[in-house]
Amino acid sequence: MDDDVPLILTLDDSGSSTSAPLDDLEREELPNENGGSYDVINDASSPAAGDCCAQQSSARHNWEMNYQEAAIYLQEGENNDKFFTHPKNAKALAAYLFAHNHLFYLMELSTALLLLLLSLCEAPAVPMLRLGIFVHATLELFALIVVVFELSMKMRWLGFQTFIRHKRTMVKTCVLFVQFIEAIVVLVRQTSHVRITRALRCIFLVDCRYCGAVRRNLRQIFQSLPPFIDILLLLLFFMVIFAILGFYLFSPNHSDPYFNTLENSLVNLFVLLTTSNFPDVMMPSYARNPWSCVFFIVYLSIELYFIMNLLLAVVFDTFNDIEKRKFKSLLLHKRTAIQHAYRLLITKQRPSGISFKHFEGLLRFYKPRMCARERYLTFKALNQSNTPLVSLKDFYNFYEVVGLKWKAKRNREHWFDDLPRTAFLIFKGINILVKSRVFQYTMYTVVAVNGIWILVETFMLQGGNFFSRNVPWSYIVFLTIYGVELLLKTTGLGPVEYLSSGWNLFDFSVTLFAFLGLMALAFNMEPFYFIVVLRPLQLLRLFKLKKRYRNVLDTMFELFPRMASLGLTLLIFYYCFAIVGMEFFAGVVYPNCCNTSTVADSYRWVNHTVGNKTVVEEGYYYLNNFDNILNSFVTLFELTVVNDWYIIMEGVTSQTTHWSRLYFMIFYIVTMVVMTIIVAFILDAFVFRMNYTRKNQDSEEDNGIVLEKEISKEEVAGIIELYKRSSAATETAQLQKIVLQMDKYGQMSMLFLGRRSRTKSDLSMKMYEEEIQEWYEEHSRKEESQTPLQEPASASNSSLKPLSLRQRSQTVI
Amino acid sequence: MDDDVPLILTLDDSGSSTSAPLDDLEREELPNENGGSYDVINDASSPAAGDCCAQQSSARHNWEMNYQEAAIYLQEGENNDKFFTHPKNAKALAAYLFAHNHLFYLMELSTALLLLLLSLCEAPAVPMLRLGIFVHATLELFALIVVVFELSMKMRWLGFQTFIRHKRTMVKTCVLFVQFIEAIVVLVRQTSHVRITRALRCIFLVDCRYCGAVRRNLRQIFQSLPPFIDILLLLLFFMVIFAILGFYLFSPNHSDPYFNTLENSLVNLFVLLTTSNFPDVMMPSYARNPWSCVFFIVYLSIELYFIMNLLLAVVFDTFNDIEKRKFKSLLLHKRTAIQHAYRLLITKQRPSGISFKHFEGLLRFYKPRMCARERYLTFKALNQSNTPLVSLKDFYNFYEVVGLKWKAKRNREHWFDDLPRTAFLIFKGINILVKSRVFQYTMYTVVAVNGIWILVETFMLQGGNFFSRNVPWSYIVFLTIYGVELLLKTTGLGPVEYLSSGWNLFDFSVTLFAFLGLMALAFNMEPFYFIVVLRPLQLLRLFKLKKRYRNVLDTMFELFPRMASLGLTLLIFYYCFAIVGMEFFAGVVYPNCCNTSTVADSYRWVNHTVGNKTVVEEGYYYLNNFDNILNSFVTLFELTVVNDWYIIMEGVTSQTTHWSRLYFMIFYIVTMVVMTIIVAFILDAFVFRMNYTRKNQDSEEDNGIVLEKEISKEEVAGIIELYKRSSAATETAQLQKIVLQMDKYGQMSMLFLGRRSRTKSDLSMKMYEEEIQEWYEEHSRKEESQTPLQEPASASNSSLKPLSLRQRSQTVI
């Protein structure tokens, strides 16, 4: 409902005349509940007249508003939403709440996916999925209308002013407009026209809330572009120089088709940059004069081995720098969000901190699914002082603490501690066995033997259909061993502990798959045969043996989400290029299409008879076409891998114009950017992790952040009292269960463990420890100096009015 | 002639009875010259009887020995030679001096090169260079005998004990022995046998003093190997799993030649790792079932895009770490060397520092070609205190200061300041013109226009012989402009200042070449036509315009020496593989050789007649052979570039056994290691430099280290006096010239500037500033604690005896 302190001071003179006194009272009203003193009220503006009860309910209502706004601030901080999109009034708030929940997000996502998937059905469609023009155009119109609805909600929330200032949204609106017109045109004409604009559909996906990672990647790619382009120009510059040189040197040789014109010379040197035509492009001149290889060696050394690596270095350096700056700005943004939220949660009487009552109110909005126990534990974890209030300094740790998952610390060590003596001894024995090194190494040996067995077995087979045979006995033996191991481990460790380790989970699923494979073999279920071939994956377990592999594989799993988002980013680029490719090149490549080009062989499909045998000569490259979106994706992947991409390029070029090469060259450069970013990312993540490990060699074995908090019976009773007063029945019942449990074990207090996995942000916090303090200081200095200048700009649109007077009294904090 | 202090204390009891007293006296004798007091002598052992004159000359002789040993220590520190190879006695010292000068180094280098170049003449020889067996075997024997001589000198210097403990030398000796026997066998049998051991010849090159950088690279490569191999195993592991999977999935398809056996499956997936057979290997299965592309996409994503990048990351990380550790150990080694040298140069009377006399003596041995003025300036630059002695703390900067090149600071700003008024004004005008931005940008425009002109001109030509035509007028126009620019710049700035900038030097040489090209065109000198095509290089000047390019190009030049040494390292690997390749595969590949293999087309050479035209179908790949060492090098370069390397592999394999693939695969892995190191190196260097620039944004414009020192007339007079006493005529004359110059300009003192370019070590010093202090402390702590334990081990072989007693007196320092 309000924003910064100085902001309110400016508003204060004008608009807060009606609601302010009431609101002010409400602030002051709270001490009643908490046993505070009344006299504090009087130092503020005069108390409004009116019914005490009405006041109280209004106060509660206003507090709820405050909780909600604070929660929104914290969400904005977490999602890195800028504060100028903060809802400004009750109507905007309603729209904000409507547009910020998972149902809405899912709608956004599914609409975007629907639009993207339409390309499967629009001409040129995947044969099996072809739909009539009327059908897919209607579907498209429907999806677009949903997008319009989403955008109107957004406009309601942001207000028109902010809406048109928000670039991404504006671009989306324009694209939407164009798509709309085109969809209607298609519906009216009942025929598809050239619709390259379909490539822009992915903007709907990018704008989804769930695709935040993709947006970040795209931003990072665009930020890395300027230095990238600089080096690219250097690369192209040398290419041009060498093209001119090559033309002068080799065009007198008439048997050399690669350098006969300047254009050919340029194109072939571009392809040579990707090494795709390497020894071939050299061969005619090399056959004539052996020394001409010097030209190519120098070219490749400069371009491929030097400048291309420089490209990587520059991108890596920029990437590093951006990562750090991003982390810094995110950290400061979160800090500001926390400050905003804090100001909304303190009372006039207790300006030094947030009481549990208000903290609980905040969490109700911020994490609705958190239970009462967890809320209190979070509060306790935050509160470093001995007072019942959380100070701003403690509150700064909000994001680190709120993610913890709390569990009562078990008193018993194993799951079978409560069982009768005999059973306990048996399970204890199994437990010791399973945890012993001997058992582990025996299993490794078995896995290794199994691996060699599979290799030898496969080597003995020489082609043919393997799946109609009987089940080999070795398979049964090994599977039995794995089964017994699984059983022992599950019973020895308890299912929960067993499955809490990623490696065990992996073992479990592979064994399960192997078992399913056995079933498939035994019952001759052909479609499942692929499961059998997954057997060798068991061997991956061997990599647990060495620390470096564990490190690498852990890094791999940590990287996975980010890698996936990078992959998605690449797919979005693929989509754009696939649409453009389909519009221009659909159907141009077919068997025996390119007999006039230099790559005719690769497109040949001849069915000729030699003696009495039919010999099929197949070049297969006609399969790499743009005939539908799936084919296009495969073709683009082949272009990404780069090898022999010029065959695809030349094939298409020979059937269209030589301007088509531009498409392929641009695609190469785009994938080069993305791939370089991927390499830079892996490099950065790995080096960062290694440096971190080197810096913290002692705490190497810990897995995640762990916090321990104790709650006494009295505390629980106090909270129950609080909840009872606000008549929250479920919470009360929940808490009473804890009391019962304490009584059962005769304890006066209970220990809880909060746990969460370590994120990149935690690592960064530790790595930049020293710098962070500097950033904070610099930030607060800047804020202090900028406040009078900056705030008035956003004053008009960043506050819900009612709380303005209270704010003035808080200026002293 | 001695080492650490405690060391001497142990020796002291036994072997120093004869020479010690004399030596001791000599120490004490010095104060005479410097005006010190005699009484200090008496606290040492009793003065020896004898003629005062004889004593003095003996003292001088002993001082000379000390200077020399200190110089040797400093050299060892600089070259990172371990101190246990320090010469132990006069005989060893003589051998050391013999083996440590440029003549000897050159002999080493030329012998090694001779041995390597012999491969050009030995069968299979380069046709033009073929020599008789008798001739080349004799040459080889001669070279080997020279190596024996070198080794015996080394043995004399090191002593037998140290010699056989020195690994590299022992390996060299063994290789030498084998080569000797083989050379004799060849001479006796008069026929070459299979001599794979020739591949070991490069060890002679690696061991050369001048190839220190190569040795460092090799060490770094070997140090990076363990993590590299780990990841490589992961890579191969996945390859095996996918090979089994691929075999199961695709071998039922009989039209798929890539997966019909497990071996084929493995080989093709290995090749796929290099992407070299990419779309082809997928095509048969893709044609049958479009979904089979998933197998290849997953394989490439895991292997190529993830693990290969991980490989780079791991190597980069290790590389980083090694670089830092190397820098640290080198720094500490230098420090120790300085300490050793320092102890040899101080006198008993003045234990707190080195006087100029002794410093001058040291420099006479350390840098014989340094002139007297420079010696004194170096001394002054080192001396931070006001005393006439250089303390140990100051002496630690020895390596940073000794490399400075000293020049008298010019009083005049321009070279033409002394000219008459009119001339001065003209030149001043030119100077201002040349330095103006307008002039610079005009020249850039001219270069750009020239570039476009060349491009358009070349584009208009359509093949043919361009060099028999007349000289185009545009060429003359542009060359005239460049000529005028060059003239203006040279006159405006003065030739010395003009050529001191790298960019100007580049301009100058390109213009000169262009001029030579014009000559060649004008006089129709065919062999020079290649110069004409260098014209576009002028365009490189455009890259001065942007800061990032200047940065990149500067980095490029800084990296150049290291890149060259990495290239040389690669060439050494090439040599080994070329020899092995020649021994096994010489002559196996020829036109139409591989008709049974899948790559027959690439080796085809058909000359058939269609109608009345002769059509040559040429696959050219038979040119990629191992028929002589030059061809082998080109073939290996093609293998390094990787693209289509499997055609070469399959060609050779089809003519030999399928074990030949091992050779190619191993070569691929070796080049992968070296290439990864090169990438890591470029990355590291670039990122390091960028970080450095970011950290020192203020001092960005400086080029190198600059120091300023003033010398007064009295100081010069003092030094002259000193030199006169030791009757060094040339030095005296040199110094008197300075006095004359001062008199001429009527100055009482003269300013000198010391300048050197910044090295990586300087950058590292600045980057690790904080850590360095820690290292020093840790180092000195370790030394203190280890001295009693460590030193006795090297006590027996690291001291020339005479100075032992003096050392005891220095323990107090």
PDB file of N, CA and C in Angstrom, chain B residues 1-4 7-8 10-11 69 73 76 82-89 92 157-163 165 790-801:
ATOM      1  N   MET B   1      80.959 -19.281  -4.286  1.00  0.00           N
ATOM      2  CA  MET B   1      81.493 -20.553  -4.107  1.00  0.00           C
ATOM      3  C   MET B   1      81.031 -21.247  -2.876  1.00  0.00           C
ATOM      4  N   ASP B   2      80.012 -20.662  -2.270  1.00  0.00           N
ATOM      5  CA  ASP B   2      79.394 -21.435  -1.206  1.00  0.00           C
ATOM      6  C   ASP B   2      77.906 -21.164  -1.209  1.00  0.00           C
ATOM      7  N   ASP B   3      77.245 -21.821  -0.283  1.00  0.00           N
ATOM      8  CA  ASP B   3      75.790 -21.818  -0.345  1.00  0.00           C
ATOM      9  C   ASP B   3      75.255 -21.188   0.921  1.00  0.00           C
ATOM     10  N   ASP B   4      74.331 -21.801   1.543  1.00  0.00           N
ATOM     11  CA  ASP B   4      73.674 -21.247   2.714  1.00  0.00           C
ATOM     12  C   ASP B   4      74.606 -21.147   3.918  1.00  0.00           C
ATOM     13  N   LEU B   7      74.957 -24.368   6.224  1.00  0.00           N
ATOM     14  CA  LEU B   7      75.751 -25.335   5.485  1.00  0.00           C
ATOM     15  C   LEU B   7      77.235 -25.172   5.791  1.00  0.00           C
ATOM     16  N   ILE B   8      77.656 -23.947   5.742  1.00  0.00           N
ATOM     17  CA  ILE B   8      79.064 -23.661   5.970  1.00  0.00           C
ATOM     18  C   ILE B   8      79.461 -24.026   7.385  1.00  0.00           C
ATOM     19  N   THR B  10      78.554 -26.429   9.034  1.00  0.00           N
ATOM     20  CA  THR B  10      78.855 -27.853   9.170  1.00  0.00           C
ATOM     21  C   THR B  10      80.179 -28.188   8.515  1.00  0.00           C
ATOM     22  N   LEU B  11      80.437 -27.555   7.384  1.00  0.00           N
ATOM     23  CA  LEU B  11      81.666 -27.837   6.654  1.00  0.00           C
ATOM     24  C   LEU B  11      82.896 -27.374   7.424  1.00  0.00           C
ATOM     25  N   GLU B  69      80.354 -16.593  -8.900  1.00  0.00           N
ATOM     26  CA  GLU B  69      79.376 -17.516  -8.338  1.00  0.00           C
ATOM     27  C   GLU B  69      78.034 -16.828  -8.102  1.00  0.00           C
ATOM     28  N   TYR B  73      74.468 -17.890  -9.536  1.00  0.00           N
ATOM     29  CA  TYR B  73      73.236 -18.060  -8.747  1.00  0.00           C
ATOM     30  C   TYR B  73      72.089 -17.278  -9.365  1.00  0.00           C
ATOM     31  N   GLU B  76      70.911 -18.947 -12.415  1.00  0.00           N
ATOM     32  CA  GLU B  76      70.110 -20.124 -12.073  1.00  0.00           C
ATOM     33  C   GLU B  76      68.714 -19.722 -11.626  1.00  0.00           C
ATOM     34  N   LYS B  82      67.671 -25.763 -10.988  1.00  0.00           N
ATOM     35  CA  LYS B  82      67.712 -26.132  -9.568  1.00  0.00           C
ATOM     36  C   LYS B  82      69.133 -25.916  -9.014  1.00  0.00           C
ATOM     37  N   PHE B  83      69.181 -25.598  -7.729  1.00  0.00           N
ATOM     38  CA  PHE B  83      70.503 -25.290  -7.161  1.00  0.00           C
ATOM     39  C   PHE B  83      71.371 -26.520  -6.955  1.00  0.00           C
ATOM     40  N   PHE B  84      70.762 -27.701  -7.023  1.00  0.00           N
ATOM     41  CA  PHE B  84      71.638 -28.864  -6.820  1.00  0.00           C
ATOM     42  C   PHE B  84      72.512 -29.129  -8.032  1.00  0.00           C
ATOM     43  N   THR B  85      72.232 -28.405  -9.145  1.00  0.00           N
ATOM     44  CA  THR B  85      73.139 -28.520 -10.288  1.00  0.00           C
ATOM     45  C   THR B  85      74.201 -27.424 -10.263  1.00  0.00           C
ATOM     46  N   HIS B  86      74.246 -26.691  -9.176  1.00  0.00           N
ATOM     47  CA  HIS B  86      75.226 -25.621  -9.032  1.00  0.00           C
ATOM     48  C   HIS B  86      76.649 -26.210  -9.050  1.00  0.00           C
ATOM     49  N   PRO B  87      77.570 -25.599  -9.795  1.00  0.00           N
ATOM     50  CA  PRO B  87      78.924 -26.172  -9.863  1.00  0.00           C
ATOM     51  C   PRO B  87      79.590 -26.199  -8.481  1.00  0.00           C
ATOM     52  N   LYS B  88      80.269 -27.320  -8.199  1.00  0.00           N
ATOM     53  CA  LYS B  88      80.745 -27.536  -6.830  1.00  0.00           C
ATOM     54  C   LYS B  88      82.210 -27.175  -6.603  1.00  0.00           C
ATOM     55  N   ASN B  89      82.989 -27.193  -7.670  1.00  0.00           N
ATOM     56  CA  ASN B  89      84.411 -26.870  -7.503  1.00  0.00           C
ATOM     57  C   ASN B  89      84.931 -26.196  -8.755  1.00  0.00           C
ATOM     58  N   ALA B  92      84.424 -28.084 -12.009  1.00  0.00           N
ATOM     59  CA  ALA B  92      83.017 -28.042 -12.402  1.00  0.00           C
ATOM     60  C   ALA B  92      82.653 -26.658 -12.915  1.00  0.00           C
ATOM     61  N   TRP B 157      80.502 -30.975 -15.373  1.00  0.00           N
ATOM     62  CA  TRP B 157      79.969 -29.871 -14.585  1.00  0.00           C
ATOM     63  C   TRP B 157      79.117 -30.391 -13.423  1.00  0.00           C
ATOM     64  N   LEU B 158      78.276 -31.391 -13.713  1.00  0.00           N
ATOM     65  CA  LEU B 158      77.347 -31.855 -12.678  1.00  0.00           C
ATOM     66  C   LEU B 158      77.977 -32.833 -11.704  1.00  0.00           C
ATOM     67  N   GLY B 159      79.002 -33.546 -12.160  1.00  0.00           N
ATOM     68  CA  GLY B 159      79.515 -34.639 -11.354  1.00  0.00           C
ATOM     69  C   GLY B 159      78.669 -35.882 -11.624  1.00  0.00           C
ATOM     70  N   PHE B 160      79.259 -37.023 -11.460  1.00  0.00           N
ATOM     71  CA  PHE B 160      78.578 -38.256 -11.831  1.00  0.00           C
ATOM     72  C   PHE B 160      77.278 -38.458 -11.052  1.00  0.00           C
ATOM     73  N   GLN B 161      77.372 -38.190  -9.744  1.00  0.00           N
ATOM     74  CA  GLN B 161      76.205 -38.402  -8.870  1.00  0.00           C
ATOM     75  C   GLN B 161      74.986 -37.619  -9.350  1.00  0.00           C
ATOM     76  N   THR B 162      75.182 -36.331  -9.510  1.00  0.00           N
ATOM     77  CA  THR B 162      74.075 -35.490  -9.924  1.00  0.00           C
ATOM     78  C   THR B 162      73.611 -35.846 -11.326  1.00  0.00           C
ATOM     79  N   PHE B 163      74.579 -36.197 -12.154  1.00  0.00           N
ATOM     80  CA  PHE B 163      74.296 -36.517 -13.548  1.00  0.00           C
ATOM     81  C   PHE B 163      73.273 -37.642 -13.656  1.00  0.00           C
ATOM     82  N   ARG B 165      71.306 -38.609 -11.424  1.00  0.00           N
ATOM     83  CA  ARG B 165      70.040 -38.310 -10.756  1.00  0.00           C
ATOM     84  C   ARG B 165      69.174 -37.374 -11.593  1.00  0.00           C
ATOM     85  N   GLN B 790      67.016 -29.770   5.879  1.00  0.00           N
ATOM     86  CA  GLN B 790      67.165 -29.917   4.447  1.00  0.00           C
ATOM     87  C   GLN B 790      68.598 -29.723   3.976  1.00  0.00           C
ATOM     88  N   GLU B 791      69.246 -28.752   4.552  1.00  0.00           N
ATOM     89  CA  GLU B 791      70.509 -28.356   3.979  1.00  0.00           C
ATOM     90  C   GLU B 791      71.586 -29.440   3.973  1.00  0.00           C
ATOM     91  N   PRO B 792      71.716 -30.200   5.040  1.00  0.00           N
ATOM     92  CA  PRO B 792      72.792 -31.182   5.044  1.00  0.00           C
ATOM     93  C   PRO B 792      72.749 -32.091   3.816  1.00  0.00           C
ATOM     94  N   ALA B 793      71.579 -32.359   3.303  1.00  0.00           N
ATOM     95  CA  ALA B 793      71.454 -33.236   2.137  1.00  0.00           C
ATOM     96  C   ALA B 793      72.231 -32.692   0.962  1.00  0.00           C
ATOM     97  N   SER B 794      72.135 -31.370   0.759  1.00  0.00           N
ATOM     98  CA  SER B 794      72.827 -30.801  -0.394  1.00  0.00           C
ATOM     99  C   SER B 794      74.194 -30.243   0.005  1.00  0.00           C
ATOM    100  N   ALA B 795      74.515 -30.408   1.269  1.00  0.00           N
ATOM    101  CA  ALA B 795      75.753 -29.817   1.765  1.00  0.00           C
ATOM    102  C   ALA B 795      76.964 -30.335   1.018  1.00  0.00           C
ATOM    103  N   SER B 796      76.950 -31.596   0.720  1.00  0.00           N
ATOM    104  CA  SER B 796      78.135 -32.209   0.128  1.00  0.00           C
ATOM    105  C   SER B 796      78.408 -31.705  -1.269  1.00  0.00           C
ATOM    106  N   ASN B 797      77.425 -31.133  -1.923  1.00  0.00           N
ATOM    107  CA  ASN B 797      77.685 -30.814  -3.321  1.00  0.00           C
ATOM    108  C   ASN B 797      77.270 -29.417  -3.743  1.00  0.00           C
ATOM    109  N   SER B 798      77.120 -28.529  -2.814  1.00  0.00           N
ATOM    110  CA  SER B 798      76.664 -27.238  -3.317  1.00  0.00           C
ATOM    111  C   SER B 798      77.541 -26.075  -2.864  1.00  0.00           C
ATOM    112  N   SER B 799      78.796 -26.342  -2.616  1.00  0.00           N
ATOM    113  CA  SER B 799      79.609 -25.208  -2.180  1.00  0.00           C
ATOM    114  C   SER B 799      81.035 -25.302  -2.709  1.00  0.00           C
ATOM    115  N   LEU B 800      81.518 -24.170  -3.152  1.00  0.00           N
ATOM    116  CA  LEU B 800      82.956 -24.082  -3.405  1.00  0.00           C
ATOM    117  C   LEU B 800      83.550 -23.662  -2.077  1.00  0.00           C
ATOM    118  N   LYS B 801      84.569 -24.350  -1.651  1.00  0.00           N
ATOM    119  CA  LYS B 801      84.924 -24.261  -0.242  1.00  0.00           C
ATOM    120  C   LYS B 801      85.461 -22.931   0.298  1.00  0.00           C
TER     121      LYS B 801
END
